[in-house]
Amino acid sequence: GESVGLHLPTLSVQEGDNSIINCAYSNSASDYFIWYKQESGKGPQFIIDIRSNMDKRQGQRVTVLLNKTVKHLSLQIAATQPGDSAVYFCAESTVSNFGNEKLTFGTGTRLTIIP
Amino acid sequence: EADIYQTPRYLVIGTGKKITLECSQTMGHDKMYWYQQDPGMELHLIHYSYGVNSTEKGDLSSESTVSRIRTEHFPLTLESARPSHTSQYLCASSERWETKNIQYFGAGTRLSVL
């Protein structure tokens, strides 16, 4: 079946450096991807999304790259801050048997920013 | 900021008790979802609803049940809680716009069954 998985479960980055979080997906029919940030004790928070007709999208300090050839997604965070410490999830949008969209989430990567 | 609320935030109960986890959203979203998440792990969809009187089971089998009598309210019920139900339960809502399906999450209910 379809799955969304992350390459690394944990990542530590020095404050001020850039970080890259990777995600692999297996469903080549997925047409929409989202990155979420989940801080301790909170629900996932939307960061940035990208459609399959794009290969790059930029937000404030974050960039998402999509490589459909190898079914790979990455989240780049520039000039990391202590507040970036969290678990990051990628999610893909697939059409269910009922013709409605649902999200499939990956395992998550815990990002720790070292002061 | 998403307006979706879950109560209680934390719940510790004994085995065999009936519980209801509340979820409400004020955004008028038609679609609502319940996920189960163990600490640091991925989210597993257990129930979803695409509108009033519409509910479906998700990918992960769950002994819980849901109802959707009002658009803004999507409660989850466990008739007889067991230790295996210990987990975090996250509620979300979304409204499709063009090809986007951003789900907005509540803060979650952390359930411990003794």
PDB file of C-alpha atoms in Angstrom:
ATOM      1  CA  GLY A   1       0.000   0.000   0.000  1.00  0.00           C
ATOM      2  CA  GLU A   2       0.958   3.661  -0.125  1.00  0.00           C
ATOM      3  CA  SER A   3       3.293   4.955   2.541  1.00  0.00           C
ATOM      4  CA  VAL A   4       5.089   8.092   3.455  1.00  0.00           C
ATOM      5  CA  GLY A   5       8.328   7.623   5.329  1.00  0.00           C
ATOM      6  CA  LEU A   6      11.136   9.748   6.649  1.00  0.00           C
ATOM      7  CA  HIS A   7      14.814   8.965   6.226  1.00  0.00           C
ATOM      8  CA  LEU A   8      16.010  10.048   9.678  1.00  0.00           C
ATOM      9  CA  PRO A   9      14.133   9.958  12.965  1.00  0.00           C
ATOM     10  CA  THR A  10      16.291  12.624  14.697  1.00  0.00           C
ATOM     11  CA  LEU A  11      18.316  15.605  13.601  1.00  0.00           C
ATOM     12  CA  SER A  12      20.412  18.024  15.657  1.00  0.00           C
ATOM     13  CA  VAL A  13      21.441  21.369  14.216  1.00  0.00           C
ATOM     14  CA  GLN A  14      23.425  24.267  15.631  1.00  0.00           C
ATOM     15  CA  GLU A  15      21.415  27.418  16.122  1.00  0.00           C
ATOM     16  CA  GLY A  16      21.775  29.688  13.106  1.00  0.00           C
ATOM     17  CA  ASP A  17      22.630  26.859  10.721  1.00  0.00           C
ATOM     18  CA  ASN A  18      20.317  25.581   8.021  1.00  0.00           C
ATOM     19  CA  SER A  19      18.516  22.258   8.405  1.00  0.00           C
ATOM     20  CA  ILE A  20      17.146  19.823   5.857  1.00  0.00           C
ATOM     21  CA  ILE A  21      14.488  17.261   6.686  1.00  0.00           C
ATOM     22  CA  ASN A  22      13.803  14.563   4.123  1.00  0.00           C
ATOM     23  CA  CYS A  23      10.751  12.518   3.285  1.00  0.00           C
ATOM     24  CA  ALA A  24      10.125   9.685   0.828  1.00  0.00           C
ATOM     25  CA  TYR A  25       6.726   8.807  -0.526  1.00  0.00           C
ATOM     26  CA  SER A  26       5.658   5.785  -2.520  1.00  0.00           C
ATOM     27  CA  ASN A  27       2.414   6.796  -4.229  1.00  0.00           C
ATOM     28  CA  SER A  28       3.317   8.374  -7.565  1.00  0.00           C
ATOM     29  CA  ALA A  29      -0.319   9.469  -7.945  1.00  0.00           C
ATOM     30  CA  SER A  30      -0.156  11.805  -4.938  1.00  0.00           C
ATOM     31  CA  ASP A  31      -0.643  15.358  -6.096  1.00  0.00           C
ATOM     32  CA  TYR A  32      -0.374  17.419  -2.950  1.00  0.00           C
ATOM     33  CA  PHE A  33       2.074  17.443  -0.055  1.00  0.00           C
ATOM     34  CA  ILE A  34       2.157  19.228   3.292  1.00  0.00           C
ATOM     35  CA  TRP A  35       4.756  19.750   5.987  1.00  0.00           C
ATOM     36  CA  TYR A  36       3.571  20.000   9.586  1.00  0.00           C
ATOM     37  CA  LYS A  37       5.413  21.032  12.729  1.00  0.00           C
ATOM     38  CA  GLN A  38       4.418  19.517  16.058  1.00  0.00           C
ATOM     39  CA  GLU A  39       5.744  21.012  19.258  1.00  0.00           C
ATOM     40  CA  SER A  40       5.626  19.123  22.517  1.00  0.00           C
ATOM     41  CA  GLY A  41       2.115  18.964  23.924  1.00  0.00           C
ATOM     42  CA  LYS A  42       0.506  20.510  20.869  1.00  0.00           C
ATOM     43  CA  GLY A  43      -1.238  19.380  17.728  1.00  0.00           C
ATOM     44  CA  PRO A  44       0.486  19.514  14.320  1.00  0.00           C
ATOM     45  CA  GLN A  45       0.702  22.974  12.812  1.00  0.00           C
ATOM     46  CA  PHE A  46       0.694  23.653   9.063  1.00  0.00           C
ATOM     47  CA  ILE A  47       4.021  24.994   7.762  1.00  0.00           C
ATOM     48  CA  ILE A  48       4.004  24.860   3.991  1.00  0.00           C
ATOM     49  CA  ASP A  49       2.494  22.884   1.141  1.00  0.00           C
ATOM     50  CA  ILE A  50       3.317  22.098  -2.462  1.00  0.00           C
ATOM     51  CA  ARG A  51       1.394  20.735  -5.416  1.00  0.00           C
ATOM     52  CA  SER A  52       2.824  18.090  -7.714  1.00  0.00           C
ATOM     53  CA  ASN A  53       3.023  20.537 -10.633  1.00  0.00           C
ATOM     54  CA  MET A  54       5.729  22.456  -8.758  1.00  0.00           C
ATOM     55  CA  ASP A  55       9.229  21.420  -7.685  1.00  0.00           C
ATOM     56  CA  LYS A  56       9.952  24.227  -5.230  1.00  0.00           C
ATOM     57  CA  ARG A  57       8.029  26.547  -2.974  1.00  0.00           C
ATOM     58  CA  GLN A  58       9.329  29.093  -0.511  1.00  0.00           C
ATOM     59  CA  GLY A  59       7.870  30.530   2.655  1.00  0.00           C
ATOM     60  CA  GLN A  60       9.305  32.522   5.487  1.00  0.00           C
ATOM     61  CA  ARG A  61      12.638  30.795   6.278  1.00  0.00           C
ATOM     62  CA  VAL A  62      11.299  27.537   4.883  1.00  0.00           C
ATOM     63  CA  THR A  63      11.567  25.964   1.449  1.00  0.00           C
ATOM     64  CA  VAL A  64       9.970  22.742   0.270  1.00  0.00           C
ATOM     65  CA  LEU A  65      11.498  20.827  -2.619  1.00  0.00           C
ATOM     66  CA  LEU A  66       9.693  18.098  -4.519  1.00  0.00           C
ATOM     67  CA  ASN A  67      11.450  15.570  -6.734  1.00  0.00           C
ATOM     68  CA  LYS A  68       8.776  13.496  -8.405  1.00  0.00           C
ATOM     69  CA  THR A  69      11.299  11.366 -10.280  1.00  0.00           C
ATOM     70  CA  VAL A  70      12.552   9.767  -7.085  1.00  0.00           C
ATOM     71  CA  LYS A  71       9.434  10.511  -5.037  1.00  0.00           C
ATOM     72  CA  HIS A  72      11.279  12.617  -2.531  1.00  0.00           C
ATOM     73  CA  LEU A  73      10.257  15.662  -0.530  1.00  0.00           C
ATOM     74  CA  SER A  74      12.430  17.877   1.636  1.00  0.00           C
ATOM     75  CA  LEU A  75      11.934  20.769   4.024  1.00  0.00           C
ATOM     76  CA  GLN A  76      14.722  23.292   4.371  1.00  0.00           C
ATOM     77  CA  ILE A  77      14.726  25.628   7.347  1.00  0.00           C
ATOM     78  CA  ALA A  78      17.114  28.564   7.108  1.00  0.00           C
ATOM     79  CA  ALA A  79      18.888  30.192  10.057  1.00  0.00           C
ATOM     80  CA  THR A  80      17.378  27.838  12.617  1.00  0.00           C
ATOM     81  CA  GLN A  81      16.147  29.177  15.931  1.00  0.00           C
ATOM     82  CA  PRO A  82      15.427  27.430  19.254  1.00  0.00           C
ATOM     83  CA  GLY A  83      11.717  27.679  18.468  1.00  0.00           C
ATOM     84  CA  ASP A  84      12.245  25.412  15.471  1.00  0.00           C
ATOM     85  CA  SER A  85      12.835  22.458  17.785  1.00  0.00           C
ATOM     86  CA  ALA A  86       9.909  20.126  17.164  1.00  0.00           C
ATOM     87  CA  VAL A  87       8.834  16.993  15.319  1.00  0.00           C
ATOM     88  CA  TYR A  88       8.259  17.567  11.617  1.00  0.00           C
ATOM     89  CA  PHE A  89       5.864  15.446   9.587  1.00  0.00           C
ATOM     90  CA  CYS A  90       5.363  15.254   5.877  1.00  0.00           C
ATOM     91  CA  ALA A  91       1.952  14.227   4.582  1.00  0.00           C
ATOM     92  CA  GLU A  92       0.662  13.342   1.155  1.00  0.00           C
ATOM     93  CA  SER A  93      -2.803  13.739  -0.188  1.00  0.00           C
ATOM     94  CA  THR A  94      -4.408  10.694  -1.755  1.00  0.00           C
ATOM     95  CA  VAL A  95      -7.879  10.125  -3.050  1.00  0.00           C
ATOM     96  CA  SER A  96      -9.747   7.517  -1.032  1.00  0.00           C
ATOM     97  CA  ASN A  97     -12.103   4.912  -2.415  1.00  0.00           C
ATOM     98  CA  PHE A  98     -14.932   7.324  -1.669  1.00  0.00           C
ATOM     99  CA  GLY A  99     -13.425   9.923  -3.968  1.00  0.00           C
ATOM    100  CA  ASN A 100     -12.507  12.213  -1.116  1.00  0.00           C
ATOM    101  CA  GLU A 101      -9.064  13.357  -0.085  1.00  0.00           C
ATOM    102  CA  LYS A 102      -7.296  12.225   3.034  1.00  0.00           C
ATOM    103  CA  LEU A 103      -3.774  12.738   4.292  1.00  0.00           C
ATOM    104  CA  THR A 104      -1.209  10.008   4.899  1.00  0.00           C
ATOM    105  CA  PHE A 105       1.424  11.041   7.434  1.00  0.00           C
ATOM    106  CA  GLY A 106       5.033   9.936   7.687  1.00  0.00           C
ATOM    107  CA  THR A 107       6.782   8.809  10.856  1.00  0.00           C
ATOM    108  CA  GLY A 108       8.207  12.231  11.763  1.00  0.00           C
ATOM    109  CA  THR A 109      11.678  13.682  12.332  1.00  0.00           C
ATOM    110  CA  ARG A 110      12.598  15.232  15.649  1.00  0.00           C
ATOM    111  CA  LEU A 111      14.630  18.370  15.042  1.00  0.00           C
ATOM    112  CA  THR A 112      16.683  19.684  17.964  1.00  0.00           C
ATOM    113  CA  ILE A 113      18.313  23.099  17.751  1.00  0.00           C
ATOM    114  CA  ILE A 114      21.501  23.312  19.789  1.00  0.00           C
ATOM    115  CA  PRO A 115      22.063  26.781  21.309  1.00  0.00           C
TER     116      PRO A 115
ATOM    117  CA  GLU B   1      -4.622  30.278  13.878  1.00  0.00           C
ATOM    118  CA  ALA B   2      -7.089  27.411  13.636  1.00  0.00           C
ATOM    119  CA  ASP B   3     -10.192  27.505  15.826  1.00  0.00           C
ATOM    120  CA  ILE B   4     -10.495  23.868  16.784  1.00  0.00           C
ATOM    121  CA  TYR B   5     -10.824  22.804  20.375  1.00  0.00           C
ATOM    122  CA  GLN B   6     -10.438  19.519  22.169  1.00  0.00           C
ATOM    123  CA  THR B   7     -11.457  18.650  25.711  1.00  0.00           C
ATOM    124  CA  PRO B   8     -10.246  17.346  28.006  1.00  0.00           C
ATOM    125  CA  ARG B   9      -6.523  17.912  27.368  1.00  0.00           C
ATOM    126  CA  TYR B  10      -5.577  15.101  29.734  1.00  0.00           C
ATOM    127  CA  LEU B  11      -7.648  12.193  31.022  1.00  0.00           C
ATOM    128  CA  VAL B  12      -6.702   9.367  33.365  1.00  0.00           C
ATOM    129  CA  ILE B  13      -9.404   6.747  33.893  1.00  0.00           C
ATOM    130  CA  GLY B  14      -9.837   3.172  35.004  1.00  0.00           C
ATOM    131  CA  THR B  15     -10.461   0.163  32.793  1.00  0.00           C
ATOM    132  CA  GLY B  16     -14.055  -0.369  31.743  1.00  0.00           C
ATOM    133  CA  LYS B  17     -15.144   3.257  31.948  1.00  0.00           C
ATOM    134  CA  LYS B  18     -17.065   4.937  29.147  1.00  0.00           C
ATOM    135  CA  ILE B  19     -15.492   8.140  27.895  1.00  0.00           C
ATOM    136  CA  THR B  20     -16.223  10.797  25.310  1.00  0.00           C
ATOM    137  CA  LEU B  21     -13.548  13.032  23.838  1.00  0.00           C
ATOM    138  CA  GLU B  22     -14.915  16.333  22.611  1.00  0.00           C
ATOM    139  CA  CYS B  23     -13.897  18.186  19.465  1.00  0.00           C
ATOM    140  CA  SER B  24     -15.394  21.422  18.188  1.00  0.00           C
ATOM    141  CA  GLN B  25     -14.449  23.800  15.410  1.00  0.00           C
ATOM    142  CA  THR B  26     -15.793  27.249  14.647  1.00  0.00           C
ATOM    143  CA  MET B  27     -14.557  27.499  11.053  1.00  0.00           C
ATOM    144  CA  GLY B  28     -17.595  25.898   9.448  1.00  0.00           C
ATOM    145  CA  HIS B  29     -15.486  23.122   7.936  1.00  0.00           C
ATOM    146  CA  ASP B  30     -17.390  20.206   6.473  1.00  0.00           C
ATOM    147  CA  LYS B  31     -14.600  17.678   6.946  1.00  0.00           C
ATOM    148  CA  MET B  32     -13.421  16.471  10.333  1.00  0.00           C
ATOM    149  CA  TYR B  33     -10.995  13.765  11.377  1.00  0.00           C
ATOM    150  CA  TRP B  34      -9.774  11.811  14.395  1.00  0.00           C
ATOM    151  CA  TYR B  35      -6.200  10.565  14.571  1.00  0.00           C
ATOM    152  CA  GLN B  36      -4.442   8.390  17.117  1.00  0.00           C
ATOM    153  CA  GLN B  37      -0.797   9.155  17.829  1.00  0.00           C
ATOM    154  CA  ASP B  38       1.688   7.444  20.122  1.00  0.00           C
ATOM    155  CA  PRO B  39       4.493   9.721  21.414  1.00  0.00           C
ATOM    156  CA  GLY B  40       6.887  10.699  18.643  1.00  0.00           C
ATOM    157  CA  MET B  41       5.167   8.469  16.127  1.00  0.00           C
ATOM    158  CA  GLU B  42       3.091   9.039  13.026  1.00  0.00           C
ATOM    159  CA  LEU B  43      -0.576   9.928  13.025  1.00  0.00           C
ATOM    160  CA  HIS B  44      -3.046   7.171  12.237  1.00  0.00           C
ATOM    161  CA  LEU B  45      -6.482   8.081  10.920  1.00  0.00           C
ATOM    162  CA  ILE B  46      -9.208   6.298  12.908  1.00  0.00           C
ATOM    163  CA  HIS B  47     -12.372   8.162  11.867  1.00  0.00           C
ATOM    164  CA  TYR B  48     -13.448  10.858   9.468  1.00  0.00           C
ATOM    165  CA  SER B  49     -16.560  12.730   8.453  1.00  0.00           C
ATOM    166  CA  TYR B  50     -17.346  14.704   5.340  1.00  0.00           C
ATOM    167  CA  GLY B  51     -20.445  16.329   6.743  1.00  0.00           C
ATOM    168  CA  VAL B  52     -23.411  16.023   9.087  1.00  0.00           C
ATOM    169  CA  ASN B  53     -24.617  12.436   9.507  1.00  0.00           C
ATOM    170  CA  SER B  54     -21.593  11.176   7.554  1.00  0.00           C
ATOM    171  CA  THR B  55     -18.931   9.125   9.348  1.00  0.00           C
ATOM    172  CA  GLU B  56     -16.410   6.578   8.111  1.00  0.00           C
ATOM    173  CA  LYS B  57     -13.736   4.407   9.664  1.00  0.00           C
ATOM    174  CA  GLY B  58     -10.141   5.311   8.950  1.00  0.00           C
ATOM    175  CA  ASP B  59      -7.065   3.284   8.143  1.00  0.00           C
ATOM    176  CA  LEU B  60      -6.376   2.144  11.697  1.00  0.00           C
ATOM    177  CA  SER B  61      -8.960  -0.108  13.265  1.00  0.00           C
ATOM    178  CA  SER B  62     -10.355   1.401  16.432  1.00  0.00           C
ATOM    179  CA  GLU B  63     -12.936   0.321  18.983  1.00  0.00           C
ATOM    180  CA  SER B  64     -14.071   3.895  19.327  1.00  0.00           C
ATOM    181  CA  THR B  65     -17.155   5.373  17.663  1.00  0.00           C
ATOM    182  CA  VAL B  66     -17.956   8.864  16.427  1.00  0.00           C
ATOM    183  CA  SER B  67     -21.000  10.928  15.600  1.00  0.00           C
ATOM    184  CA  ARG B  68     -21.583  14.058  13.529  1.00  0.00           C
ATOM    185  CA  ILE B  69     -24.924  15.592  14.393  1.00  0.00           C
ATOM    186  CA  ARG B  70     -23.753  19.178  14.010  1.00  0.00           C
ATOM    187  CA  THR B  71     -21.185  20.585  11.622  1.00  0.00           C
ATOM    188  CA  GLU B  72     -19.049  22.029  14.383  1.00  0.00           C
ATOM    189  CA  HIS B  73     -19.024  19.025  16.716  1.00  0.00           C
ATOM    190  CA  PHE B  74     -17.332  15.625  16.232  1.00  0.00           C
ATOM    191  CA  PRO B  75     -17.130  13.671  19.511  1.00  0.00           C
ATOM    192  CA  LEU B  76     -15.324  10.346  19.889  1.00  0.00           C
ATOM    193  CA  THR B  77     -16.599   7.723  22.339  1.00  0.00           C
ATOM    194  CA  LEU B  78     -15.043   4.653  23.900  1.00  0.00           C
ATOM    195  CA  GLU B  79     -17.728   2.451  25.478  1.00  0.00           C
ATOM    196  CA  SER B  80     -15.305   0.492  27.640  1.00  0.00           C
ATOM    197  CA  ALA B  81     -11.784   1.859  27.921  1.00  0.00           C
ATOM    198  CA  ARG B  82      -8.809  -0.506  28.141  1.00  0.00           C
ATOM    199  CA  PRO B  83      -5.087   0.078  28.747  1.00  0.00           C
ATOM    200  CA  SER B  84      -4.473  -0.542  25.020  1.00  0.00           C
ATOM    201  CA  HIS B  85      -6.451   2.652  24.341  1.00  0.00           C
ATOM    202  CA  THR B  86      -3.781   4.723  26.064  1.00  0.00           C
ATOM    203  CA  SER B  87      -2.584   7.207  23.465  1.00  0.00           C
ATOM    204  CA  GLN B  88      -2.946  10.752  22.228  1.00  0.00           C
ATOM    205  CA  TYR B  89      -6.048  11.545  20.191  1.00  0.00           C
ATOM    206  CA  LEU B  90      -5.954  14.429  17.741  1.00  0.00           C
ATOM    207  CA  CYS B  91      -8.935  16.022  16.055  1.00  0.00           C
ATOM    208  CA  ALA B  92      -8.654  17.968  12.803  1.00  0.00           C
ATOM    209  CA  SER B  93     -10.891  19.760  10.336  1.00  0.00           C
ATOM    210  CA  SER B  94     -10.450  20.895   6.760  1.00  0.00           C
ATOM    211  CA  GLU B  95     -12.189  22.536   3.870  1.00  0.00           C
ATOM    212  CA  ARG B  96     -11.073  21.768   0.359  1.00  0.00           C
ATOM    213  CA  TRP B  97     -10.006  24.809  -1.615  1.00  0.00           C
ATOM    214  CA  GLU B  98      -9.011  24.143  -5.227  1.00  0.00           C
ATOM    215  CA  THR B  99      -6.712  21.125  -4.918  1.00  0.00           C
ATOM    216  CA  LYS B 100      -5.613  21.871  -1.381  1.00  0.00           C
ATOM    217  CA  ASN B 101      -6.709  19.937   1.676  1.00  0.00           C
ATOM    218  CA  ILE B 102      -5.017  21.575   4.656  1.00  0.00           C
ATOM    219  CA  GLN B 103      -6.067  19.972   7.892  1.00  0.00           C
ATOM    220  CA  TYR B 104      -6.055  22.104  11.029  1.00  0.00           C
ATOM    221  CA  PHE B 105      -5.467  20.312  14.295  1.00  0.00           C
ATOM    222  CA  GLY B 106      -6.583  20.724  17.855  1.00  0.00           C
ATOM    223  CA  ALA B 107      -4.135  20.445  20.752  1.00  0.00           C
ATOM    224  CA  GLY B 108      -5.084  16.827  21.385  1.00  0.00           C
ATOM    225  CA  THR B 109      -6.324  14.723  24.298  1.00  0.00           C
ATOM    226  CA  ARG B 110      -3.785  12.575  26.058  1.00  0.00           C
ATOM    227  CA  LEU B 111      -5.623   9.517  27.396  1.00  0.00           C
ATOM    228  CA  SER B 112      -4.252   7.125  29.997  1.00  0.00           C
ATOM    229  CA  VAL B 113      -6.259   4.032  30.904  1.00  0.00           C
ATOM    230  CA  LEU B 114      -5.126   2.286  34.056  1.00  0.00           C
TER     231      LEU B 114
END
